[in-house]
CSV table of N, CA and C and ligand atoms in Angstrom, one decimal:
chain,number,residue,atom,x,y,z
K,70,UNK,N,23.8,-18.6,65.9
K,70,UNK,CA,22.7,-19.3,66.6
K,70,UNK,C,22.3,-20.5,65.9
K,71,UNK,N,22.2,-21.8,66.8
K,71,UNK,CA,21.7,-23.1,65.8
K,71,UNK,C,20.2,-22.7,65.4
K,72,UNK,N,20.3,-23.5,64.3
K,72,UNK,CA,18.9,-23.2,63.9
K,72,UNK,C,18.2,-24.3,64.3
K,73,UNK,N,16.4,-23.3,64.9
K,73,UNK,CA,15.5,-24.4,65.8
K,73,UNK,C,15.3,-25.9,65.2
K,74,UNK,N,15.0,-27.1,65.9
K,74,UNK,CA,14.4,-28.0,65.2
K,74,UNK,C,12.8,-27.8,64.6
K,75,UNK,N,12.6,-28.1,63.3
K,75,UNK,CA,11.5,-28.0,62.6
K,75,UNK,C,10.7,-28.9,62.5
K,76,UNK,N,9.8,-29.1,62.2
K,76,UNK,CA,8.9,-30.3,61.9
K,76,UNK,C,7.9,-29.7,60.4
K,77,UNK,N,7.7,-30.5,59.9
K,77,UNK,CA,7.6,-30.3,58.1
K,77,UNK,C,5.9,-30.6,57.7
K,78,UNK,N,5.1,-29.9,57.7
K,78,UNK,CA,3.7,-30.2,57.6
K,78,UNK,C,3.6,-30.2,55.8
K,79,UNK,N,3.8,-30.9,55.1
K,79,UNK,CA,3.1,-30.6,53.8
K,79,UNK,C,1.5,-31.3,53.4
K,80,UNK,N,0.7,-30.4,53.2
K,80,UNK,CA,-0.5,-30.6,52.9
K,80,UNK,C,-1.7,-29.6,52.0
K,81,UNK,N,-2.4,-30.6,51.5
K,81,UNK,CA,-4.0,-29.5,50.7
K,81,UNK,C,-4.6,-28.9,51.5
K,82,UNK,N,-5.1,-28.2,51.0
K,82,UNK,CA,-5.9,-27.0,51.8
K,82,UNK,C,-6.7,-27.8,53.2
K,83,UNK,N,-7.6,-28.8,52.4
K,83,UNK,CA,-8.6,-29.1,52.7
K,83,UNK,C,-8.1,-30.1,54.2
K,84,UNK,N,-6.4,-30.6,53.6
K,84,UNK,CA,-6.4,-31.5,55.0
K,84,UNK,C,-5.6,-30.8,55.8
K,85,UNK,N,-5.6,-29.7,56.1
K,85,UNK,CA,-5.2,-28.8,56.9
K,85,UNK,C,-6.8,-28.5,57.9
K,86,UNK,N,-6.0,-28.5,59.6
K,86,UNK,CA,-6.7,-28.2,60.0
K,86,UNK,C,-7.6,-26.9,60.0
K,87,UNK,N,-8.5,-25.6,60.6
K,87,UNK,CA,-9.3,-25.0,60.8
K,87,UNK,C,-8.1,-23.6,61.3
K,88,UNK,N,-6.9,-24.6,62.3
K,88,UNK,CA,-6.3,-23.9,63.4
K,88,UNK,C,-4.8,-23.7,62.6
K,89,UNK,N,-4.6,-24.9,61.7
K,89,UNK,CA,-3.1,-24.8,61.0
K,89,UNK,C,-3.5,-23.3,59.7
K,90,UNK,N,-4.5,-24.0,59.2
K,90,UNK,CA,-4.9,-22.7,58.4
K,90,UNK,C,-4.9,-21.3,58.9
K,91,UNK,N,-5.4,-21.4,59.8
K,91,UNK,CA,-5.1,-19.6,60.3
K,91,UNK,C,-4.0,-19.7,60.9
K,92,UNK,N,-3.2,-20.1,61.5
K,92,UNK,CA,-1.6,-20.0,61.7
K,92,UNK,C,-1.1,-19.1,60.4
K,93,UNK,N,-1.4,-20.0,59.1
K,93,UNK,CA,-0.7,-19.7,58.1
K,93,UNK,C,-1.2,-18.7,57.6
K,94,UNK,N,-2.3,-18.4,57.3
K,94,UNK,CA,-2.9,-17.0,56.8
K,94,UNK,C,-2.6,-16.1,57.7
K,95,UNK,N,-2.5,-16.1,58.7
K,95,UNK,CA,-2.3,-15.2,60.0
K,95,UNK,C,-0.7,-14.8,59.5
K,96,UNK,N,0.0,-15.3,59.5
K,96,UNK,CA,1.7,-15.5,59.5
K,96,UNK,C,1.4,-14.5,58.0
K,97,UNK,N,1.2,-15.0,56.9
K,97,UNK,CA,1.4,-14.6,55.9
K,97,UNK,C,0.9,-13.3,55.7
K,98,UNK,N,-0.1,-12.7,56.3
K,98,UNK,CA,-1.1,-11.7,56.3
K,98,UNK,C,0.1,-10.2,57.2
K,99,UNK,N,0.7,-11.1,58.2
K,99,UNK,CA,1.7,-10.3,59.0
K,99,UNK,C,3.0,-10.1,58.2
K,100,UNK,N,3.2,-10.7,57.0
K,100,UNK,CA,4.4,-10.4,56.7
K,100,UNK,C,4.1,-9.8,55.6
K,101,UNK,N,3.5,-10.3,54.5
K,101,UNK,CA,3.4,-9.7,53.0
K,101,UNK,C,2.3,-8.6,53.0
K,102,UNK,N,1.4,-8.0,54.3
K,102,UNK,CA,0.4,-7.3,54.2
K,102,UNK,C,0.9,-5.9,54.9
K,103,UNK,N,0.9,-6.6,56.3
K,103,UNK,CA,1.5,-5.9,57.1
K,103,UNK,C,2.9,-5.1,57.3
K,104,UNK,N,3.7,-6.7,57.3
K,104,UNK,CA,5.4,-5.9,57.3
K,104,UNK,C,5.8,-5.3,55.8
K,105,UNK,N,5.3,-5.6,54.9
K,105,UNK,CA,5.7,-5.6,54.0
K,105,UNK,C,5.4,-4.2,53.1
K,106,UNK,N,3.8,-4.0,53.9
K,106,UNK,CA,3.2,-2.4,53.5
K,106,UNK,C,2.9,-2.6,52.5
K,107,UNK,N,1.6,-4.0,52.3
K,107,UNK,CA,1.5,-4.2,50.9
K,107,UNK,C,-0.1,-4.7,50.7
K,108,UNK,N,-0.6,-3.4,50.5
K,108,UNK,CA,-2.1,-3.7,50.2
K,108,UNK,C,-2.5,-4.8,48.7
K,109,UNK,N,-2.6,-6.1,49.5
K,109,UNK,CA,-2.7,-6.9,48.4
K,109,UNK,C,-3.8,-7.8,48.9
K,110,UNK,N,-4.3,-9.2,47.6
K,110,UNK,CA,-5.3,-9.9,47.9
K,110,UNK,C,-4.5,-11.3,48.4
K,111,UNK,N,-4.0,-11.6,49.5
K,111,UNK,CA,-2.9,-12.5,49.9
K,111,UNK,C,-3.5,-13.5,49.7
K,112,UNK,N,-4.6,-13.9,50.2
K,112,UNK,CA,-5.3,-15.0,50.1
K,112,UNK,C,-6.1,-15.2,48.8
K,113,UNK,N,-5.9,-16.2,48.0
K,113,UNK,CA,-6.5,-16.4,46.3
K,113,UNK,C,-6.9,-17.7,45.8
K,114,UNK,N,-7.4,-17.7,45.2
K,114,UNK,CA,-7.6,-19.2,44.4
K,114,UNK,C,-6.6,-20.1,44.1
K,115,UNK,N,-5.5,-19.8,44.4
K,115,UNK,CA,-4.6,-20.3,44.0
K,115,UNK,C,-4.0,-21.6,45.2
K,116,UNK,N,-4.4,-20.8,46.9
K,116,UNK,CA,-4.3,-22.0,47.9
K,116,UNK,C,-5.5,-22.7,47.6
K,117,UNK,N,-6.1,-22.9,46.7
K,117,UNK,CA,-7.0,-24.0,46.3
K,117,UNK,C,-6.3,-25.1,46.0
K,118,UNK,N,-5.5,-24.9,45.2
K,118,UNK,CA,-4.8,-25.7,44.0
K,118,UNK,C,-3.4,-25.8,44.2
K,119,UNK,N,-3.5,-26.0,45.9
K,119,UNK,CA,-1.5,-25.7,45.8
K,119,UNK,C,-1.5,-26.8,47.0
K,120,UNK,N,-0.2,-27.2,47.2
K,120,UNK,CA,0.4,-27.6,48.5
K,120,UNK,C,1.0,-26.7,49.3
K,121,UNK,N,0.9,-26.4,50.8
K,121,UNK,CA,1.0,-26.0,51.6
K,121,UNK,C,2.6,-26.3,53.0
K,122,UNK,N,3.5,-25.8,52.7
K,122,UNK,CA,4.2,-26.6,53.4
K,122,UNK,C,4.3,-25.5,54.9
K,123,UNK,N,4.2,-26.3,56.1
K,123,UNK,CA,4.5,-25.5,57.0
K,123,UNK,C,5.6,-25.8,58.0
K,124,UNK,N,6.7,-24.9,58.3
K,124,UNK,CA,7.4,-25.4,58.9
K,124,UNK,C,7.3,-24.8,60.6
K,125,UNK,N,7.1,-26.3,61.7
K,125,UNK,CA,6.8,-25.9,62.9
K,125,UNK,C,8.0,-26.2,63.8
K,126,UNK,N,8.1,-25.0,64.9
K,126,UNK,CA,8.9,-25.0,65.5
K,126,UNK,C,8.2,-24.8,67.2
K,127,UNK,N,7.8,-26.4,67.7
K,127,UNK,CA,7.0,-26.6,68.7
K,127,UNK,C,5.4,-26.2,68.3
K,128,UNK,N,5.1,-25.4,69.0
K,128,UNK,CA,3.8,-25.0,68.9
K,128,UNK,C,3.6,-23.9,67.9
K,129,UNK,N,4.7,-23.3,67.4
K,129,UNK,CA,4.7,-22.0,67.2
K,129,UNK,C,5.2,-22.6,65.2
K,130,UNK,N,4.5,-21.7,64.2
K,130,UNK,CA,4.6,-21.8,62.9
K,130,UNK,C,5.7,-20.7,62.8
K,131,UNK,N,7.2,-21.5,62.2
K,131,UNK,CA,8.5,-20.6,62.3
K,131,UNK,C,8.5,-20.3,60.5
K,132,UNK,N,8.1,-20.8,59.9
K,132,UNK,CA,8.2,-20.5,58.2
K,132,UNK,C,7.1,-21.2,57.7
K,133,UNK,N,7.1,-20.6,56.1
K,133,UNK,CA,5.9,-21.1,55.2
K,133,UNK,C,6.0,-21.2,54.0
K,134,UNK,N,5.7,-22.0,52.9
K,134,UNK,CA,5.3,-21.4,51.6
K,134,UNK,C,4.3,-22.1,51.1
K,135,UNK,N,4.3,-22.0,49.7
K,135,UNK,CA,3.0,-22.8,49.0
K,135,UNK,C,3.5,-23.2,47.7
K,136,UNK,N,3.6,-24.3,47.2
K,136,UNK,CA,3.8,-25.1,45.8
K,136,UNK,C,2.0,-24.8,44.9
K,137,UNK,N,2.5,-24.2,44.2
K,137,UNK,CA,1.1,-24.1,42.9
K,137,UNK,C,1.3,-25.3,42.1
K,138,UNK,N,0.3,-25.8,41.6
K,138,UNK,CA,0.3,-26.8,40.8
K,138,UNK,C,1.0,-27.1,39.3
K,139,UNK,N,1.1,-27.7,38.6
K,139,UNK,CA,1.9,-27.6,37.6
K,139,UNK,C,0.8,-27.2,36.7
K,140,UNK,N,0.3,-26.0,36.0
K,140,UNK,CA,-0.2,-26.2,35.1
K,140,UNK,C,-1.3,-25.3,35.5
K,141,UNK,N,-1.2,-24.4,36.9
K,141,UNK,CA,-2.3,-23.8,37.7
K,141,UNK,C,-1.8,-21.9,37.7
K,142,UNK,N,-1.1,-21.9,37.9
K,142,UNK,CA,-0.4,-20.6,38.0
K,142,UNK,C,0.6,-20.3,37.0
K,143,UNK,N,1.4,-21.3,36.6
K,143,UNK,CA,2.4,-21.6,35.8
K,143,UNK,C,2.9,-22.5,34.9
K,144,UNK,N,3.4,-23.2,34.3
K,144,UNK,CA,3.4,-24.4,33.7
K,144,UNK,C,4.5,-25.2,34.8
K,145,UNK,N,5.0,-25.3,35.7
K,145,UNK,CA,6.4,-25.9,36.3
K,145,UNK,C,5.2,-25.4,37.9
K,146,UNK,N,5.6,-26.8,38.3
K,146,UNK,CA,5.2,-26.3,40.0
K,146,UNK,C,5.9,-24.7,40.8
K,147,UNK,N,5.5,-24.1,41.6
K,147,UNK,CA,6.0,-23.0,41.2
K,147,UNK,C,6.0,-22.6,43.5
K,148,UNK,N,6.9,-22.2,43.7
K,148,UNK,CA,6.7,-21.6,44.9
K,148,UNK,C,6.6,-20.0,45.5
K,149,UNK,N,5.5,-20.1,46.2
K,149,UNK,CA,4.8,-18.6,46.6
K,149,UNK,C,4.8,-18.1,48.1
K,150,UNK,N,4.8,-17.3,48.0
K,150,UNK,CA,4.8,-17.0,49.9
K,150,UNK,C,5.7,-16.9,50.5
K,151,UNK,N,6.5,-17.2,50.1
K,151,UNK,CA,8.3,-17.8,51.2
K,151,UNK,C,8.3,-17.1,52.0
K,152,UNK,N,8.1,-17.9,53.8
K,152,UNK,CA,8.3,-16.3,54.6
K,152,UNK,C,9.2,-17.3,55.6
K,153,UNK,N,9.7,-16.8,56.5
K,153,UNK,CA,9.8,-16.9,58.0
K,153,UNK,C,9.6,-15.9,58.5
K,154,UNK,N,8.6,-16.5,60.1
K,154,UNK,CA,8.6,-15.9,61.0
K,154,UNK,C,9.7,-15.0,61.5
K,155,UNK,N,9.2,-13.2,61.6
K,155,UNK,CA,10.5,-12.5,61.9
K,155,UNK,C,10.9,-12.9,63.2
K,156,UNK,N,10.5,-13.5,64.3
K,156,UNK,CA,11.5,-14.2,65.4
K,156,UNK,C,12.2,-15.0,65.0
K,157,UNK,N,12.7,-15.5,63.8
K,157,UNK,CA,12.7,-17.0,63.9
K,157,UNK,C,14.2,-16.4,62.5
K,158,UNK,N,14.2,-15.4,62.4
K,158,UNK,CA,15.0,-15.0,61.0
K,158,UNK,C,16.5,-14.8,60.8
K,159,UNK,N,17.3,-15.0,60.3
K,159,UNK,CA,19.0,-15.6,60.7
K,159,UNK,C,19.4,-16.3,61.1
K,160,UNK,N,18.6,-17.6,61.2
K,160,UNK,CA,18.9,-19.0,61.9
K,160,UNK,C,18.7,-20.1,61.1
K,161,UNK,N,19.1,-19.6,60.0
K,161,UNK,CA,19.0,-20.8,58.8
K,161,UNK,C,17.4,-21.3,58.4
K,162,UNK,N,16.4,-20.9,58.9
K,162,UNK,CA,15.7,-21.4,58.5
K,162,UNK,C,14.8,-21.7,57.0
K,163,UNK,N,15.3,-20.0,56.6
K,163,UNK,CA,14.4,-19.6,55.1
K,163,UNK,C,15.1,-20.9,54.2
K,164,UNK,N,17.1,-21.4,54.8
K,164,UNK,CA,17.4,-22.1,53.9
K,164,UNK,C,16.9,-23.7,54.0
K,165,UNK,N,16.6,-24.3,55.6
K,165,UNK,CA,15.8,-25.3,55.8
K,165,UNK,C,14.4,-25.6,55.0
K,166,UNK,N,13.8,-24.2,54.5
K,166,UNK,CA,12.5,-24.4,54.0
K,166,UNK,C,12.3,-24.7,52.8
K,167,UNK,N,13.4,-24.0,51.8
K,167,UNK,CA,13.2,-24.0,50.5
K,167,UNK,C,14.0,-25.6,50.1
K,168,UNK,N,15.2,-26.1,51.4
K,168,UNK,CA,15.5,-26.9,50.6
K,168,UNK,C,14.6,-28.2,51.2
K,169,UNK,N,13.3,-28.2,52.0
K,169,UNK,CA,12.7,-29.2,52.3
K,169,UNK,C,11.7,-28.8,51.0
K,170,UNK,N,11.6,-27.7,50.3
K,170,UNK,CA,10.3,-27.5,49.5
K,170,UNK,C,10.9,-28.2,48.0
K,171,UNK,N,11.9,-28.3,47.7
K,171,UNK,CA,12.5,-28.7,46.6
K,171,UNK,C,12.4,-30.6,46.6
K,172,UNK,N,13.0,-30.8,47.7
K,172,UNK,CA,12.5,-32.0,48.1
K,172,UNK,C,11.0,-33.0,48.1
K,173,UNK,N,10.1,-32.1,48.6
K,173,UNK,CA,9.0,-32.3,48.2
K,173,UNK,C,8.5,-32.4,46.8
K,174,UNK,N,9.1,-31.2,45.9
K,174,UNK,CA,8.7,-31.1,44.7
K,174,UNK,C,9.1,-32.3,43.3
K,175,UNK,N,10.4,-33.0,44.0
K,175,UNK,CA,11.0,-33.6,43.3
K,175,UNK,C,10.6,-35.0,43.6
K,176,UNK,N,10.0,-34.6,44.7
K,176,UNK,CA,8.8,-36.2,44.9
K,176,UNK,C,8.0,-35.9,44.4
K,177,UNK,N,6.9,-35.2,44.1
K,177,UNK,CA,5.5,-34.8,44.1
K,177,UNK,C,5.6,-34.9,42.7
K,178,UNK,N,6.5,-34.6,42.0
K,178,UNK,CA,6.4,-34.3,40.3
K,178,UNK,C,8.0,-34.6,39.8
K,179,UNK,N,8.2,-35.3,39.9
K,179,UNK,CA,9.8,-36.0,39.2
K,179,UNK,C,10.3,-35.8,38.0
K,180,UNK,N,10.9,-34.8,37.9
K,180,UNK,CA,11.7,-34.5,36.6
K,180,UNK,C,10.9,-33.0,35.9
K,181,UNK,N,10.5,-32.6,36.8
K,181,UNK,CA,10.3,-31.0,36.8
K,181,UNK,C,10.8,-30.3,37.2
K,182,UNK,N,10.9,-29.0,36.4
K,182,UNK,CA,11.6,-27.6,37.6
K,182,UNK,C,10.7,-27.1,37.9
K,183,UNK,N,11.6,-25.9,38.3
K,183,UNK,CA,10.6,-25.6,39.4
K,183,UNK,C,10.2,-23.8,38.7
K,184,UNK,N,9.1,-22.9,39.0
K,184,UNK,CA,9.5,-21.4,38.6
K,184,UNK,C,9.1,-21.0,39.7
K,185,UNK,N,9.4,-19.4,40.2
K,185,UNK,CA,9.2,-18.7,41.4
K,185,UNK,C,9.2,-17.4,40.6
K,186,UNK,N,8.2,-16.2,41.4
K,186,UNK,CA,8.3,-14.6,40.7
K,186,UNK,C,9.2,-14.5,42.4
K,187,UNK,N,10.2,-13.9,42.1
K,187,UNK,CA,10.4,-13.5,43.6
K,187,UNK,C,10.9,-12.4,43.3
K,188,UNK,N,10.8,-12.1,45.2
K,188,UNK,CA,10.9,-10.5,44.9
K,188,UNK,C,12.6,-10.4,44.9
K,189,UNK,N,13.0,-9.4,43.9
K,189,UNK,CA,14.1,-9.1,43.5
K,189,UNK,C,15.4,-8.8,44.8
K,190,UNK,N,15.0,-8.7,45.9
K,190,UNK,CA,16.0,-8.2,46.6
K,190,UNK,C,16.7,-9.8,47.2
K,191,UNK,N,15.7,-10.9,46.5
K,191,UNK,CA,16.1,-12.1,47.0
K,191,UNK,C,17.1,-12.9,46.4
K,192,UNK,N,17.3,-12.2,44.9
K,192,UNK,CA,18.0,-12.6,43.7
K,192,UNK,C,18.9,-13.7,44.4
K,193,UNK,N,20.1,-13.1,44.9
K,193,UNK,CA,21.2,-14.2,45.0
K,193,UNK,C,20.7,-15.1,46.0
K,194,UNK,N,19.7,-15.7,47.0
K,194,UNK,CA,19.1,-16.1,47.6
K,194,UNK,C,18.3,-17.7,46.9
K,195,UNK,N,17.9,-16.9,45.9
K,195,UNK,CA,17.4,-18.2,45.1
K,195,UNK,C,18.3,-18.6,44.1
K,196,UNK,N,19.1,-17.8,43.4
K,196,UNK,CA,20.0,-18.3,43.1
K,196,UNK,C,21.1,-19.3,43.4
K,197,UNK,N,21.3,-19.4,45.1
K,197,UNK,CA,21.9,-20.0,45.9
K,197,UNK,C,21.5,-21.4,45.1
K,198,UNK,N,19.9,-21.7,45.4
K,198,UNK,CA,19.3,-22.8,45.2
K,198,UNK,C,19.1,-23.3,43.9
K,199,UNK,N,19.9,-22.4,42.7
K,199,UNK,CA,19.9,-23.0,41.0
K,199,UNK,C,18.6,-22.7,40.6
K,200,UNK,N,17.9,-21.9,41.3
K,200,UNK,CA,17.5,-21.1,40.2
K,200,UNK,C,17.9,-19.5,39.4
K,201,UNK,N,18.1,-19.5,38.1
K,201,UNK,CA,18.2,-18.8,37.2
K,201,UNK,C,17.4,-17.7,36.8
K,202,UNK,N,17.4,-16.4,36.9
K,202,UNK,CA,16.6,-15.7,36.3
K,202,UNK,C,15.8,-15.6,35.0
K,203,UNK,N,15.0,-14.9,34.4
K,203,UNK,CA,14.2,-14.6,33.3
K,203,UNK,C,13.8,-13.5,32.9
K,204,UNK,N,14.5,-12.7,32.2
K,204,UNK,CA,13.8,-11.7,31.7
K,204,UNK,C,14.0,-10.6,32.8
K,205,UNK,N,13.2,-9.3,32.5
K,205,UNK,CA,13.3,-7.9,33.1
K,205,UNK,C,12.6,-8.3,34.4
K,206,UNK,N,13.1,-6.9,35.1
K,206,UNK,CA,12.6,-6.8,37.0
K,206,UNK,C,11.1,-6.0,36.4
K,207,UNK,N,10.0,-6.4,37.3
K,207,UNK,CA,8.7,-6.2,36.9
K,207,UNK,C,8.0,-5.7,38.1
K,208,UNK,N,7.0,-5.1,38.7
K,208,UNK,CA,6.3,-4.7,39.3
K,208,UNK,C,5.4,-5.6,39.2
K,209,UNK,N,4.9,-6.6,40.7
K,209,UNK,CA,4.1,-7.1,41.1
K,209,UNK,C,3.2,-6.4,42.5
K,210,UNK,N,2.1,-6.3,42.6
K,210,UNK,CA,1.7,-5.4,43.5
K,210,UNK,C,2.3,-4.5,44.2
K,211,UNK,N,3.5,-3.5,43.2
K,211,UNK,CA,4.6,-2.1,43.6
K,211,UNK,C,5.1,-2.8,44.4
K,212,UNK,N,5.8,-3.8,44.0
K,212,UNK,CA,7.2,-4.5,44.4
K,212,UNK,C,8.1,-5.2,43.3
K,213,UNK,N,9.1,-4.6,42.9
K,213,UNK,CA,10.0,-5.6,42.6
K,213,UNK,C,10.5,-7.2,42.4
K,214,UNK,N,10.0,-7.6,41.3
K,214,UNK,CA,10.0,-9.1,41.4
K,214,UNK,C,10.8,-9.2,40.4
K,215,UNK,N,11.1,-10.5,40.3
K,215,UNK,CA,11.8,-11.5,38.9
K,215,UNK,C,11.6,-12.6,38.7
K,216,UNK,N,11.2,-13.6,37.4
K,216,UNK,CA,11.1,-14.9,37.1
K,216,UNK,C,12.1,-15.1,37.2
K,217,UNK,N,12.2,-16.6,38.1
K,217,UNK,CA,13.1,-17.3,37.9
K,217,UNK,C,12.8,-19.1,37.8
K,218,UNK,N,13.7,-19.6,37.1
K,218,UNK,CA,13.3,-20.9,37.0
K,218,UNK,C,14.2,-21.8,37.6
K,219,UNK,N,14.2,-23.0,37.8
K,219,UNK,CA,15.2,-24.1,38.5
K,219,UNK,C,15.0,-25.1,37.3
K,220,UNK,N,15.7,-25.0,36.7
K,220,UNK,CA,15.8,-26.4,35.7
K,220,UNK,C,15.7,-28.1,36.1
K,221,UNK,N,14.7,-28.7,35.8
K,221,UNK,CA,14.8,-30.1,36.4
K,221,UNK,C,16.3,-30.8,36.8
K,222,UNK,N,16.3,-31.8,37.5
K,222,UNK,CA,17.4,-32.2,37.9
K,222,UNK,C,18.2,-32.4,37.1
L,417,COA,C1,13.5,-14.2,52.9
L,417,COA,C2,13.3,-14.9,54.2
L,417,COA,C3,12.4,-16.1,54.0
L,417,COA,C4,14.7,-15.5,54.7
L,417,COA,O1,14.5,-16.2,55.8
L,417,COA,P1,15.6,-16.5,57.0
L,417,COA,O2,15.0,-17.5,57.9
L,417,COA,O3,16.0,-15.2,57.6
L,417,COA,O4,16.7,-17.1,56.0
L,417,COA,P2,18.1,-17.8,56.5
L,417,COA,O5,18.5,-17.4,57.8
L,417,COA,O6,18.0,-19.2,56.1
L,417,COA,O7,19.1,-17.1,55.4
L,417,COA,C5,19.3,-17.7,54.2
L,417,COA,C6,20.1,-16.8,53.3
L,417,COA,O8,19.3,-15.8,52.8
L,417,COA,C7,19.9,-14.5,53.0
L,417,COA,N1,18.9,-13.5,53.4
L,417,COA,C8,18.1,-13.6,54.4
L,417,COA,N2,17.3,-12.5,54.4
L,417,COA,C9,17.8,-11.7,53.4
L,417,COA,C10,17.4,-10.4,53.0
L,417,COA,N3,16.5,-9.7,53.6
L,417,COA,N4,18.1,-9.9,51.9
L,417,COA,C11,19.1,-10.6,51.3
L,417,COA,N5,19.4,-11.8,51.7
L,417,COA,C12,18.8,-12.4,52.7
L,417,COA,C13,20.8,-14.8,54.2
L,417,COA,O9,21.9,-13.9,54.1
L,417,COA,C14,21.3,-16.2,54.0
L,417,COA,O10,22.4,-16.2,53.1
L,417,COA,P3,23.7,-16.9,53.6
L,417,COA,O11,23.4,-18.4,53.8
L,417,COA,O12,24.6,-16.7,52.4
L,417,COA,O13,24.1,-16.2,54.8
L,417,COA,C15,12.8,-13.9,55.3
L,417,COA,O14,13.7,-12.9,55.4
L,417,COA,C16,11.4,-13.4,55.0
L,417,COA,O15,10.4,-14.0,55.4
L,417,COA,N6,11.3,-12.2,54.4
L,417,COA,C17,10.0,-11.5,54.2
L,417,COA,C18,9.1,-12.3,53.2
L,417,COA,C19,9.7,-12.2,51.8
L,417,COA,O16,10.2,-11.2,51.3
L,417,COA,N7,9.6,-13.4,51.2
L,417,COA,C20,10.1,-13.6,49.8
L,417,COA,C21,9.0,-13.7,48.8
L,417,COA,S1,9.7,-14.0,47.2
């Protein structure tokens, strides 16, 4: 199946609309709470201090994540949330998102890498994208995660 065309919202909390914001908390709340079976605090201080990237497919929000600040969560800008919309999933898009997010990052902060905890079932997934593991598989809210880092360019 081709993958849908996207359109690329990156933005601060603040200049995000009322309506883009609940798209995204909504989306994210259905996947990491809901689908995921994961009683956690999804929303945090952390979308204070982060960029928000949303990727739209018409009216409809088909994927998501969030860049943490360099120095806020992590010491390396760091990306959180990765989802796509489960309609929207096997159509290239998770890899549309990460590589518009790297993009972003490498403007935003030039000659930084990047770190991500992700969840472990994604290993060869980010790998794909050069980042490298770190260390032991860890339990993040009884899930499976791993550091991984992307080394500056
Ligand atoms: C992970 C996720 C974003 C992938 O999105 P997607 O739009 O289906 O991804 P794509 O269609 O671009 O696939 C990209 C690659 O990831 C792989 N992939 C996708 N889902 C996968 C899964 N569940 N397990 C392992 N690999 C997976 C695909 O096989 C594909 O690899 P290929 O190019 O070698 O075929 C999506 O499945 C998702 O939202 N999952 C739930 C949320 C989540 O766990 N987020 C990760 C937080 S760290």
């Amino acid at each position: 199946m081709p993958s849908p065309e996207l359109r690329f919202q990156w933005a601060r909390l603040d200049d995000l609309s009322a309506r883009d914001l609940h798209a995204a908390l909504q989306l994210r709340s259905a996947v990491f709470v809901v689908e995921q079976n994961c009683v956690y605090h999804d929303v945090d201080d952390y979308d204070l201090q982060c960029w928000h990237l949303l990727a739209w497919s018409g009216k409809q929000l088909a994927a998501y994540l969030r860049v943490t600040d360099p120095g806020s969560k992590y010491p390396e800008p760091s990306l959180g949330r990765v989802l796509s919309a489960p309609a929207f999933r096997g159509q290239g898009l998770g890899l549309q998102l990460l590589t518009e997010a790297l993009q972003r990052c490498a403007t935003t902060w030039p000659g930084q890498a990047n770190r991500i905890s992700a969840q472990h079932y994604l290993l060869k997934f980010y790998q794909g994208f050069g980042f490298v593991p770190l260390g032991e598989v860890y339990l993040e809210d009884d899930m499976p995660h791993i550091e991984m880092l992307r080394p500056a360019a």
